[in-house]
Coordinates of C-alpha atoms in Angstrom, one line a residue:
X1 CA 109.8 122.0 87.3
X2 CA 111.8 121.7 84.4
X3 CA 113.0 118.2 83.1
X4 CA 117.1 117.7 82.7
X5 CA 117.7 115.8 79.2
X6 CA 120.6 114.0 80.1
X7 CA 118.0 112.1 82.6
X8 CA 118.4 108.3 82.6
X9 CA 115.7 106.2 80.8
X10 CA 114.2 103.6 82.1
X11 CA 112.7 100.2 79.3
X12 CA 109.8 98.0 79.5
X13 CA 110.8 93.6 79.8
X14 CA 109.3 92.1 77.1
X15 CA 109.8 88.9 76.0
X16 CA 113.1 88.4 77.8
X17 CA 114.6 92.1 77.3
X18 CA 115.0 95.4 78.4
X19 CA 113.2 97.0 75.4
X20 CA 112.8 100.5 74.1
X21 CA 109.0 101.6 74.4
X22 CA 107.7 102.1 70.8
X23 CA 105.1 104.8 71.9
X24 CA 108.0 107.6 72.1
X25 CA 106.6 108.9 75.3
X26 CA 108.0 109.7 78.6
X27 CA 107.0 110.9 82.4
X28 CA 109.1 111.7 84.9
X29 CA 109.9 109.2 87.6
X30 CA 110.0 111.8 91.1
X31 CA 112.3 111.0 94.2
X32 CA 110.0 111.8 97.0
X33 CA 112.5 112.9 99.1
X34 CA 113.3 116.1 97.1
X35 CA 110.8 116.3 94.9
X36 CA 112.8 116.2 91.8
X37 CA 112.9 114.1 88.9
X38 CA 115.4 111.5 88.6
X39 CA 114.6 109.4 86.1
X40 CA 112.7 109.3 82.5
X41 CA 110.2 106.0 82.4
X42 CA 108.2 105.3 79.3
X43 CA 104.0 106.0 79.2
X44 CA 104.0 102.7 77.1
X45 CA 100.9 102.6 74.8
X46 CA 99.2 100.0 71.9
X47 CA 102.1 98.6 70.4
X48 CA 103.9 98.1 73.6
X49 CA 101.7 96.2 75.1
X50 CA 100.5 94.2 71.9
X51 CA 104.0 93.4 72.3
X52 CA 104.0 92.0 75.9
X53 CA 100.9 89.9 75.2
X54 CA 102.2 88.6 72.1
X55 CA 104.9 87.2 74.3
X56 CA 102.9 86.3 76.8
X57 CA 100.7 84.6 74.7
X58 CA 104.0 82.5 72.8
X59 CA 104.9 81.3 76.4
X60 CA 102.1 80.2 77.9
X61 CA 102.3 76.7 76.1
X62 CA 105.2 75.7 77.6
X63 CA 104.8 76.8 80.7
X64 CA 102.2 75.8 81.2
X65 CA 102.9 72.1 80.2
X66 CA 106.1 71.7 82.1
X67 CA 105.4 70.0 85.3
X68 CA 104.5 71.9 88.8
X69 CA 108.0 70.4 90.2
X70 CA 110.4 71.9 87.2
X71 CA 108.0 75.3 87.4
X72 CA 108.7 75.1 91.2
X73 CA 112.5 74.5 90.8
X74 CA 112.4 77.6 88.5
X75 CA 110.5 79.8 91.1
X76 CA 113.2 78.6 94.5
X77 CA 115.6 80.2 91.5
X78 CA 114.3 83.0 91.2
X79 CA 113.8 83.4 95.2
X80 CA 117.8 83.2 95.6
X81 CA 118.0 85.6 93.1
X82 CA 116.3 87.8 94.8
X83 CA 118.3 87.3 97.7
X84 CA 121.4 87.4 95.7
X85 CA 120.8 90.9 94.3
X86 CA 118.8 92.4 97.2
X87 CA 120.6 95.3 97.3
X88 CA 119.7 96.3 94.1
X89 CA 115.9 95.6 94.8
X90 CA 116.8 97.7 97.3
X91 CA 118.1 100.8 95.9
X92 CA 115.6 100.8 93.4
X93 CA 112.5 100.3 95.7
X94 CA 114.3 103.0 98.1
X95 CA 114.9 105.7 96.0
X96 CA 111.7 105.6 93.9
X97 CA 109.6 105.3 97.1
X98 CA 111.3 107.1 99.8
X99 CA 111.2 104.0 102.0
X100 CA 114.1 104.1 104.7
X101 CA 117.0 101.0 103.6
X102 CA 116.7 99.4 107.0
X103 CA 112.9 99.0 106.8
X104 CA 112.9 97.8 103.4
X105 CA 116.2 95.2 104.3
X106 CA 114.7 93.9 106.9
X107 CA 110.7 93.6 106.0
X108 CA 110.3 93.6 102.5
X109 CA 112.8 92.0 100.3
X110 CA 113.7 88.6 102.2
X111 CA 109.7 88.7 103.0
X112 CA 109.2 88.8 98.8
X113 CA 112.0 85.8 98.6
X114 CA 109.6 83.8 101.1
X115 CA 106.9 84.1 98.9
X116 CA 108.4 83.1 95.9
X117 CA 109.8 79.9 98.0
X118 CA 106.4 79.1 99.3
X119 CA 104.1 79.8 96.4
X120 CA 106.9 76.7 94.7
X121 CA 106.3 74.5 97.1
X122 CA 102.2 75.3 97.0
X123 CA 102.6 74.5 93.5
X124 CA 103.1 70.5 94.0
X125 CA 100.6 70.3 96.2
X126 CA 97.4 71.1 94.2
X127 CA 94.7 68.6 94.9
X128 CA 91.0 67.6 94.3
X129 CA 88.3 65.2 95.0
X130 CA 89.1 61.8 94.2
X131 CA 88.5 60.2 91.1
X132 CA 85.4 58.0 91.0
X133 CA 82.1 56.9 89.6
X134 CA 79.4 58.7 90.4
X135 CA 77.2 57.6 87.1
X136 CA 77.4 54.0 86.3
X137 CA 80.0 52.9 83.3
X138 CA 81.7 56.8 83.9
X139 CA 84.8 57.4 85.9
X140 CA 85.1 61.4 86.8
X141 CA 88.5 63.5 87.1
X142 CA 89.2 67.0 88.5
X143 CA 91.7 69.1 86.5
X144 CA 93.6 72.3 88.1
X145 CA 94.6 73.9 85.1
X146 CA 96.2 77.6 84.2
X147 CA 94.4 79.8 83.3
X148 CA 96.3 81.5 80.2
X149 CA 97.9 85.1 80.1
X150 CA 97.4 87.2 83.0
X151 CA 97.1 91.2 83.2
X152 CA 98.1 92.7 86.2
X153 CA 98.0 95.6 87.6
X154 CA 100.0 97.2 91.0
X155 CA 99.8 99.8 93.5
X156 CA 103.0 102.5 94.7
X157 CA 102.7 101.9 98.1
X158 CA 104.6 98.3 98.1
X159 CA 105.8 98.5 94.2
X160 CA 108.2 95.6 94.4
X161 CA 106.5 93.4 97.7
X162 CA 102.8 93.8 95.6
X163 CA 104.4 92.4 92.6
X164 CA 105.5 89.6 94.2
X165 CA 102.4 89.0 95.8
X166 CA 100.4 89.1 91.9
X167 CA 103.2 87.1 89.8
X168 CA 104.3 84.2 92.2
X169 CA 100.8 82.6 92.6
X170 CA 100.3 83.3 88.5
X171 CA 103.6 81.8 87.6
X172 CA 103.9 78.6 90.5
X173 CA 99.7 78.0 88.6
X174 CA 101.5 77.8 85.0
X175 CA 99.9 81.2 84.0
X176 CA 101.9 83.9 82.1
X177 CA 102.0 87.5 82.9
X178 CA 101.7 91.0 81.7
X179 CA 102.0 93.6 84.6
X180 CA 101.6 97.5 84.6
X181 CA 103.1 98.9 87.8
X182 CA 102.3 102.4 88.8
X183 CA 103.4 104.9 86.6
X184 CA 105.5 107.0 90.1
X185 CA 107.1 104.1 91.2
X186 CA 108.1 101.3 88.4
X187 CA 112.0 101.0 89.0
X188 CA 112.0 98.2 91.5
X189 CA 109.8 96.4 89.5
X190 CA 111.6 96.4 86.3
X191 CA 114.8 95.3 88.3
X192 CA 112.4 92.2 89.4
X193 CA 111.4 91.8 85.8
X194 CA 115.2 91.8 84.6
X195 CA 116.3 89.6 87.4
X196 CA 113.6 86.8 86.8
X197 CA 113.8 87.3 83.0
X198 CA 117.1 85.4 84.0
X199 CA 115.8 82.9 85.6
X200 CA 112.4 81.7 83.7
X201 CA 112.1 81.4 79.9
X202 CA 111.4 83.9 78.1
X203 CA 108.1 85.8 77.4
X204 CA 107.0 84.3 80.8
X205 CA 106.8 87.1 82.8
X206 CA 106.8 91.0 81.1
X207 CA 106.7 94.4 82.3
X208 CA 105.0 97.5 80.4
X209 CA 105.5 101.0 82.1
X210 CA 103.2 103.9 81.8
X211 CA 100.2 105.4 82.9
X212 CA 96.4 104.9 83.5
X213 CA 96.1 104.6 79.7
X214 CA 98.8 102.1 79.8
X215 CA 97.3 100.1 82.7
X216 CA 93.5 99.9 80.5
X217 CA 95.3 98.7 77.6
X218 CA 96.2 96.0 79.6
X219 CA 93.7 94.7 81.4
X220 CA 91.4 95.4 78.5
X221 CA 93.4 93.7 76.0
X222 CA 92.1 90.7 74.0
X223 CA 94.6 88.2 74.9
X224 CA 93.9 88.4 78.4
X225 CA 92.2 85.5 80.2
X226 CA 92.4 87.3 83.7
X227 CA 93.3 90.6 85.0
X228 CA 94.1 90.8 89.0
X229 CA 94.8 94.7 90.3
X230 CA 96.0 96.0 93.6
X231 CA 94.5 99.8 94.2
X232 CA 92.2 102.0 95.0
X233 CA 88.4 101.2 95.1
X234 CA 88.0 103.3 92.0
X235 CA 90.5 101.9 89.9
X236 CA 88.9 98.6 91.1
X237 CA 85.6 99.5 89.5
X238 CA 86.6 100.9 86.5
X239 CA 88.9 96.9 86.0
X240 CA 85.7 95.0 87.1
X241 CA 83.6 97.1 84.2
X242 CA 86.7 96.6 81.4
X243 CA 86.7 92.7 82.8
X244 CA 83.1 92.6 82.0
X245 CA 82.7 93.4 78.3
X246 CA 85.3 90.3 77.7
X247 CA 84.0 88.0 80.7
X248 CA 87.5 88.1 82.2
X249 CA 88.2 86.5 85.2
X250 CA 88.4 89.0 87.8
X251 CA 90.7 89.2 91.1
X252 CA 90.7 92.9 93.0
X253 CA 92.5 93.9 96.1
X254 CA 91.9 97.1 97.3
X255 CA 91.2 100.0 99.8
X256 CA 90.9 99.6 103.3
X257 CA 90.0 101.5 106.4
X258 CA 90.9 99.1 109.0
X259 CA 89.5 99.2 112.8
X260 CA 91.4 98.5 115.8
X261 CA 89.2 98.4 118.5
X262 CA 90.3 98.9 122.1
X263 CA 88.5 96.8 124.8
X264 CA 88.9 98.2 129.0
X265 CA 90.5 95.0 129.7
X266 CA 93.0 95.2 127.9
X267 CA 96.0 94.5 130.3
X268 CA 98.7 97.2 128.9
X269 CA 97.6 100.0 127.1
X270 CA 100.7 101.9 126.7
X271 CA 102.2 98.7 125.3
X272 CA 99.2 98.1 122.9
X273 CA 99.3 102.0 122.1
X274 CA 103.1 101.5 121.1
X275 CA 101.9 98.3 118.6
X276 CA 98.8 100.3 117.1
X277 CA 100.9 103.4 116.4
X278 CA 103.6 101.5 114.6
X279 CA 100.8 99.9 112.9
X280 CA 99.3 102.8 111.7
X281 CA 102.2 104.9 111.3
X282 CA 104.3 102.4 109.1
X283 CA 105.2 103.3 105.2
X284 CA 103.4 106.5 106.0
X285 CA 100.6 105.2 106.7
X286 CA 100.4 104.2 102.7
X287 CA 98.6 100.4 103.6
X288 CA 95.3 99.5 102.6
X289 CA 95.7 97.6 106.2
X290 CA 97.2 100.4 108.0
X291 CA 95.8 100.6 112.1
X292 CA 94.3 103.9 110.7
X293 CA 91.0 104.1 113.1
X294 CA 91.1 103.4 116.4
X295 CA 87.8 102.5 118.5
X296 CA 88.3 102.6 122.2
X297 CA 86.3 101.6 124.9
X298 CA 85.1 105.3 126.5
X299 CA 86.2 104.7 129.9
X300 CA 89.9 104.0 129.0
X301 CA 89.8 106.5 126.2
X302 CA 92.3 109.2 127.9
X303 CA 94.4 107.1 129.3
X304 CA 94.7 105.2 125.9
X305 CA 94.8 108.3 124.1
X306 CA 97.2 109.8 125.5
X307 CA 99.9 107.0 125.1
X308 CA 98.8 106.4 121.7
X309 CA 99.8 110.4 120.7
X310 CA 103.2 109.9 123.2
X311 CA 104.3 106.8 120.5
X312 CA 103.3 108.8 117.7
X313 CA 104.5 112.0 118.4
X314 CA 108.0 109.7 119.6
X315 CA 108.3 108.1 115.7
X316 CA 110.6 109.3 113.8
X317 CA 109.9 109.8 109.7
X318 CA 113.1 110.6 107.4
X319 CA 114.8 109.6 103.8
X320 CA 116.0 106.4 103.3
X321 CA 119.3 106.9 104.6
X322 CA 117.7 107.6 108.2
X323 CA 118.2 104.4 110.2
X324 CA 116.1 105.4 112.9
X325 CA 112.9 106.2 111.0
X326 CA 109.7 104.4 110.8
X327 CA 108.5 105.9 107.5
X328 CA 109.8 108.2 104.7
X329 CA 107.9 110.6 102.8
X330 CA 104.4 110.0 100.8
X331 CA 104.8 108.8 97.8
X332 CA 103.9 111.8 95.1
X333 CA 102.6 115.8 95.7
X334 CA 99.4 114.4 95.0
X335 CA 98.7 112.1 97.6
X336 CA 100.4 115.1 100.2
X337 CA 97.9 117.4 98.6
X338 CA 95.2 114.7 99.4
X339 CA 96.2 114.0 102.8
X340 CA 97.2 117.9 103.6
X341 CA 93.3 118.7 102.7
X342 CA 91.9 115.7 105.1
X343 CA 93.8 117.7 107.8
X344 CA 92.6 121.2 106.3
X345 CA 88.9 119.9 106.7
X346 CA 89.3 118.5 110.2
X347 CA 85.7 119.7 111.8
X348 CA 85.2 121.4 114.5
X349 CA 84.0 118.8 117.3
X350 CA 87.2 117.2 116.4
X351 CA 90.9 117.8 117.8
X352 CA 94.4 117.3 115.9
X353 CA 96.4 115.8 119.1
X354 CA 99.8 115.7 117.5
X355 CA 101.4 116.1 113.7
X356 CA 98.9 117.3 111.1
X357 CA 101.3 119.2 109.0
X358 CA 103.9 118.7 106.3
X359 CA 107.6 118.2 107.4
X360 CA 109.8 120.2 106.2
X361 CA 110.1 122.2 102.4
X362 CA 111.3 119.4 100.5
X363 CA 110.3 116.2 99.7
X364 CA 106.4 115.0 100.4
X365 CA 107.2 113.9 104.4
X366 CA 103.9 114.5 106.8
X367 CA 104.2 114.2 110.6
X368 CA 102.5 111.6 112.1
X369 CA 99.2 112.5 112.9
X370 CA 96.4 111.7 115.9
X371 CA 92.9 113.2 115.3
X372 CA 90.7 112.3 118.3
X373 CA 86.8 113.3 118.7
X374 CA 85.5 112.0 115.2
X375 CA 82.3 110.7 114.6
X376 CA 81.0 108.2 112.9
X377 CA 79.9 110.0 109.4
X378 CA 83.0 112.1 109.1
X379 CA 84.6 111.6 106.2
X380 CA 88.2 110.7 108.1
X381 CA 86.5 108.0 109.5
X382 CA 84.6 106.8 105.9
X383 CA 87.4 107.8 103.7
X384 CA 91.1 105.9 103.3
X385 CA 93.4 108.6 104.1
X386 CA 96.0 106.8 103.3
X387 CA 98.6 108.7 105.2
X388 CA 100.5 108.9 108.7
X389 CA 97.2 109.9 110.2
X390 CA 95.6 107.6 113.2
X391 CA 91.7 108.6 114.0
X392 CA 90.5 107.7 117.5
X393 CA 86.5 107.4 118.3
X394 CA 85.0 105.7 121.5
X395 CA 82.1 103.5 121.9
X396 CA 80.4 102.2 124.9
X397 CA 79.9 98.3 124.4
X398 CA 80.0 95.4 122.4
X399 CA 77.3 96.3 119.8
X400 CA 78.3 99.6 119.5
X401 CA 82.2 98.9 118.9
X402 CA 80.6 96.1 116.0
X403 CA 78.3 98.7 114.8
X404 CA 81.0 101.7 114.3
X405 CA 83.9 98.8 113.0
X406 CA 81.1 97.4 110.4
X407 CA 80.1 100.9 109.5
X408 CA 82.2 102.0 106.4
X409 CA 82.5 100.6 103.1
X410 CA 85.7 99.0 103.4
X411 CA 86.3 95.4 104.5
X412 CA 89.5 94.2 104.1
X413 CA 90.8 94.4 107.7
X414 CA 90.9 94.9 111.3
X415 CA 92.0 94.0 115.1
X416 CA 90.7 93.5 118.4
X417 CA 92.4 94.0 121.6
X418 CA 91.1 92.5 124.7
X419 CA 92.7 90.0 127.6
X420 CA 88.8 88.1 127.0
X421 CA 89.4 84.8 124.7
X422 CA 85.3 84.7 124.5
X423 CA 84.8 88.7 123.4
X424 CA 87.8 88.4 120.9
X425 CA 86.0 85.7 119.4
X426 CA 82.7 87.0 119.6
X427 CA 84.0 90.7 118.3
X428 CA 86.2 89.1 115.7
X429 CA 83.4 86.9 114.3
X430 CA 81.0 89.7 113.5
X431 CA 84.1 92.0 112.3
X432 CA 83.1 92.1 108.2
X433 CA 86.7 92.3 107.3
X434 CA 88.7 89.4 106.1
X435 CA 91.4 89.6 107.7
X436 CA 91.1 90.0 111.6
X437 CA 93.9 90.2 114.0
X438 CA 93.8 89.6 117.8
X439 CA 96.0 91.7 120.2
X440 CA 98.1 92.5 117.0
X441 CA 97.8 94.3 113.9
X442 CA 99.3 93.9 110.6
X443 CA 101.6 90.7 110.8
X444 CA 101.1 88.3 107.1
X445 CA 102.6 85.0 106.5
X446 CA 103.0 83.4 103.4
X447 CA 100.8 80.5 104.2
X448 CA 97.6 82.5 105.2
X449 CA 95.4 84.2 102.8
X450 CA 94.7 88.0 102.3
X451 CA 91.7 89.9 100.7
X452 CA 88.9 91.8 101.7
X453 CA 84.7 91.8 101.7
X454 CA 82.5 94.9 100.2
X455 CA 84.8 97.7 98.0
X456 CA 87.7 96.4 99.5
X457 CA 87.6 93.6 96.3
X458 CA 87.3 89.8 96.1
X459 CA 89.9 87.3 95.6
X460 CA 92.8 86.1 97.9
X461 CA 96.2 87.0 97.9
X462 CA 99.2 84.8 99.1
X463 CA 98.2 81.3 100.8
X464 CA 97.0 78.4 98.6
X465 CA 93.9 80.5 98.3
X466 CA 95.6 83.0 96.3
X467 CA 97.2 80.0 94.3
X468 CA 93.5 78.6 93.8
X469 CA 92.7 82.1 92.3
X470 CA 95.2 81.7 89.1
X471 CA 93.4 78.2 88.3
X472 CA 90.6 76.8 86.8
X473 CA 88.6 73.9 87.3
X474 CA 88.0 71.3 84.2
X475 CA 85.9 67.9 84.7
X476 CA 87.4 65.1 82.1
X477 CA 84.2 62.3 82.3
X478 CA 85.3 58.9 80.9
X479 CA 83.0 56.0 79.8
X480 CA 83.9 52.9 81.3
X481 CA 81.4 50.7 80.4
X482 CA 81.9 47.4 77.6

């Protein structure tokens, strides 16, 4: 595919401003409805991101010496801004992503003002243990402090929403930022970028574009105190290792491959069916929490079954004018190649119930997809698919629905669906996932915490957990005595 020149090009926010990248680089930003390039973005390298941490760096000490009340008036700024120019957020999140308008209007961009609001008000309300004397003659203090310039990197399943979700907790904690966003899908977040370099002074917050290079430069950069990353469990890794030659602090959110496990009490199954496929099914099934494998009792498997396929094969995917779809395309040809070859390798004890295919010529849209009869060490079931593609397996009791749930090596989340308030706490206890859902799947609130056990990464987003992550604690001893 050959590259127009008269493309539009898209600049890193450093320091305030749009800015020209000074690597002289480009990469073509794709709409994944057509498949064609739209856009020009910059593959940002040394000097670019010297540039944002130098910035970065210059802010920090006033930032983080204003008080928590004049940062929080600044962050319920930025919040109406982002109400105040949601449509742009938008436009920019819809076309680079595919997402359909309405889904994004309605579940994504107010949602992203909400956390700004909250993570404003969690930043007056930071508190510790009490001041006192605990060795004669010496009073003790507790200090929440920032903890300097923050490199962050974010995922292209929720460019503009996973932004949010790094950058509110660092700024309401006084930290400043440097964030990468992925190199397919870094419009929306340079619109964010622009709209709070209006808000907040400058340097604050910065955005370099570009690619994997890009992204180590930044969390391997010098002047980084802590580097945070939303994405895969392999790009995890490789930020954990780059972390550890600098002893960096260290927050990772990543895969998931979450169970939903159907009990035989449970009192409507067509209704539950309808909640699980939605859950599964949503942003194409591009959601680390996504309700990608079921686990239903074996006596109610058909009957389950079969409505779960009915709500699937019923949900409609389309481009984001389509105000009836769910989902829009995956994001990039790779991830249809990846998810195309999951269904290529389906094995032969196992049966594609509805979808499994590519919609369509143009564009990267896949049905959605039921694959029922999978066992435990197929690699459907063990591997993040990470497309519109719902597995189904049975189990007999108890044990065995804890034993298949707890056997991957994913923990970040999970449901259980039963009309018993003693086996939903019993099941949800022994669930290793943090995050578990009853009789739902895939609701958040800004006051609760997200994050995950084993590969799925350590740390907390949202909530004053994910607050608590962008601090550090400092003891100040005084001596008392005459």
């Amino acid at each position: 595919m050959s590259t127009p020149v008269d493309l539009p090009r898209l600049r890193n926010h450093i320091d305030g401003e749009l800015v020209e990248s000074r690597s002289g680089r480009f990469s073509d930003v794709i709409d994944p409805c057509t498949g064609e390039a739209y856009l020009r973005a910059p593959v940002s390298g040394q000097e670019d991101v010297d540039a944002a941490y130098a910035a970065a760096s210059a802010a920090f000490e006033g930032w983080s010496r204003i008080t928590p009340g004049e940062r929080a008036n600044l962050l319920l700024k930025v919040a109406d801004a982002v109400e105040a120019r949601a449509e742009e957020l938008n436009e920019a999140e819809c076309r680079n992503t595919g997402k359909p308008r309405a889904r994004m209007a309605e579940d994504e961009t107010p949602v992203a003002a909400d956390h700004f609001r909250f993570f404003a008000g969690a930043a007056r309300t930071l508190e510790g243990p009490t001041s006192g004397e605990f060795l004669a003659d010496h009073t003790s203090v507790i200090r929440h402090e920032p903890i300097g310039v923050v490199g962050q990197v974010t995922p292209w399943n929720y460019p503009m929403m996973m932004a949010v979700w790094k950058i509110a907790p660092a700024l309401a904690a006084g930290n400043t930022v440097v964030l990468k966003p992925s190199d397919t899908t870094p419009v929306s977040t340079v619109k964010l970028a622009e709209i709070i370099g209006e808000v907040l002074p400058k340097g604050v917050f910065n955005v370099v574009v570009g690619d994997r290079e890009t992204g180590a430069l930044v969390v391997g950069h010098p002047a980084a105190s802590m580097v945070a990353i939303t994405g895969s469990v392999g790009a995890g890794m490789a930020v954990a290792r780059s972390a550890a030659e600098d002893v960096k602090r260290v927050h990772l959110e990543l895969g998931g491959k979450a169970p939903v496990v159907v009990f035989d009490d449970v009192k409507d199954l067509k209704a539950a069916a309808g909640t699980i496929a939605t859950a599964g099914l949503y942003n194409a099934g591009q959601d680390c929490t996504a309700a990608c494998r079921v686990l239903v009792h074996e006596s109610v498997h058909d009957e389950f079954t079969a409505a779960l396929v009915e709500a699937a094969a019923g949900t409609v995917t389309g481009d984001l004018g389509d105000e009836e779809a769910l989902y829009g395309p995956l994001n990039n040809a790779d991830q249809l190649a990846k998810v195309s070859g999951f269904l290529e390798r389906v094995p032969g004890h196992a049966k594609v119930l509805t979808g499994g295919s590519r919609v369509g010529e143009k564009g990267y849209f896949f049905a959605p997809t039921v694959v029922d009869g999978l066992r435990q060490d197929d690699e459907m079931v063990q591997d993040e698919v990470f497309g519109p593609v719902i597995t189904v397996q049975t189990f007999s009791d108890e044990a065995d629905a804890i034993a298949k749930a707890n056997g991957v090596r994913y923990g970040l989340s999970g449901s259980v669906w039963t009309s018993d308030h003693g086996r939903a706490m019993r099941v949800s206890n022994r669930l290793d996932f943090g995050v578990v859902w009853v009789n739902t799947h895939i609701p958040f609130v800004s006051e609760m915490p997200h994050g995950g056990f084993k590969h799925s990464g350590y740390g907390k987003d949202l909530s004053v957990f994910g607050l608590h992550d962008y601090l550090r604690v400092k003891h100040v001893m005084h001596y008392i005595g005459e």
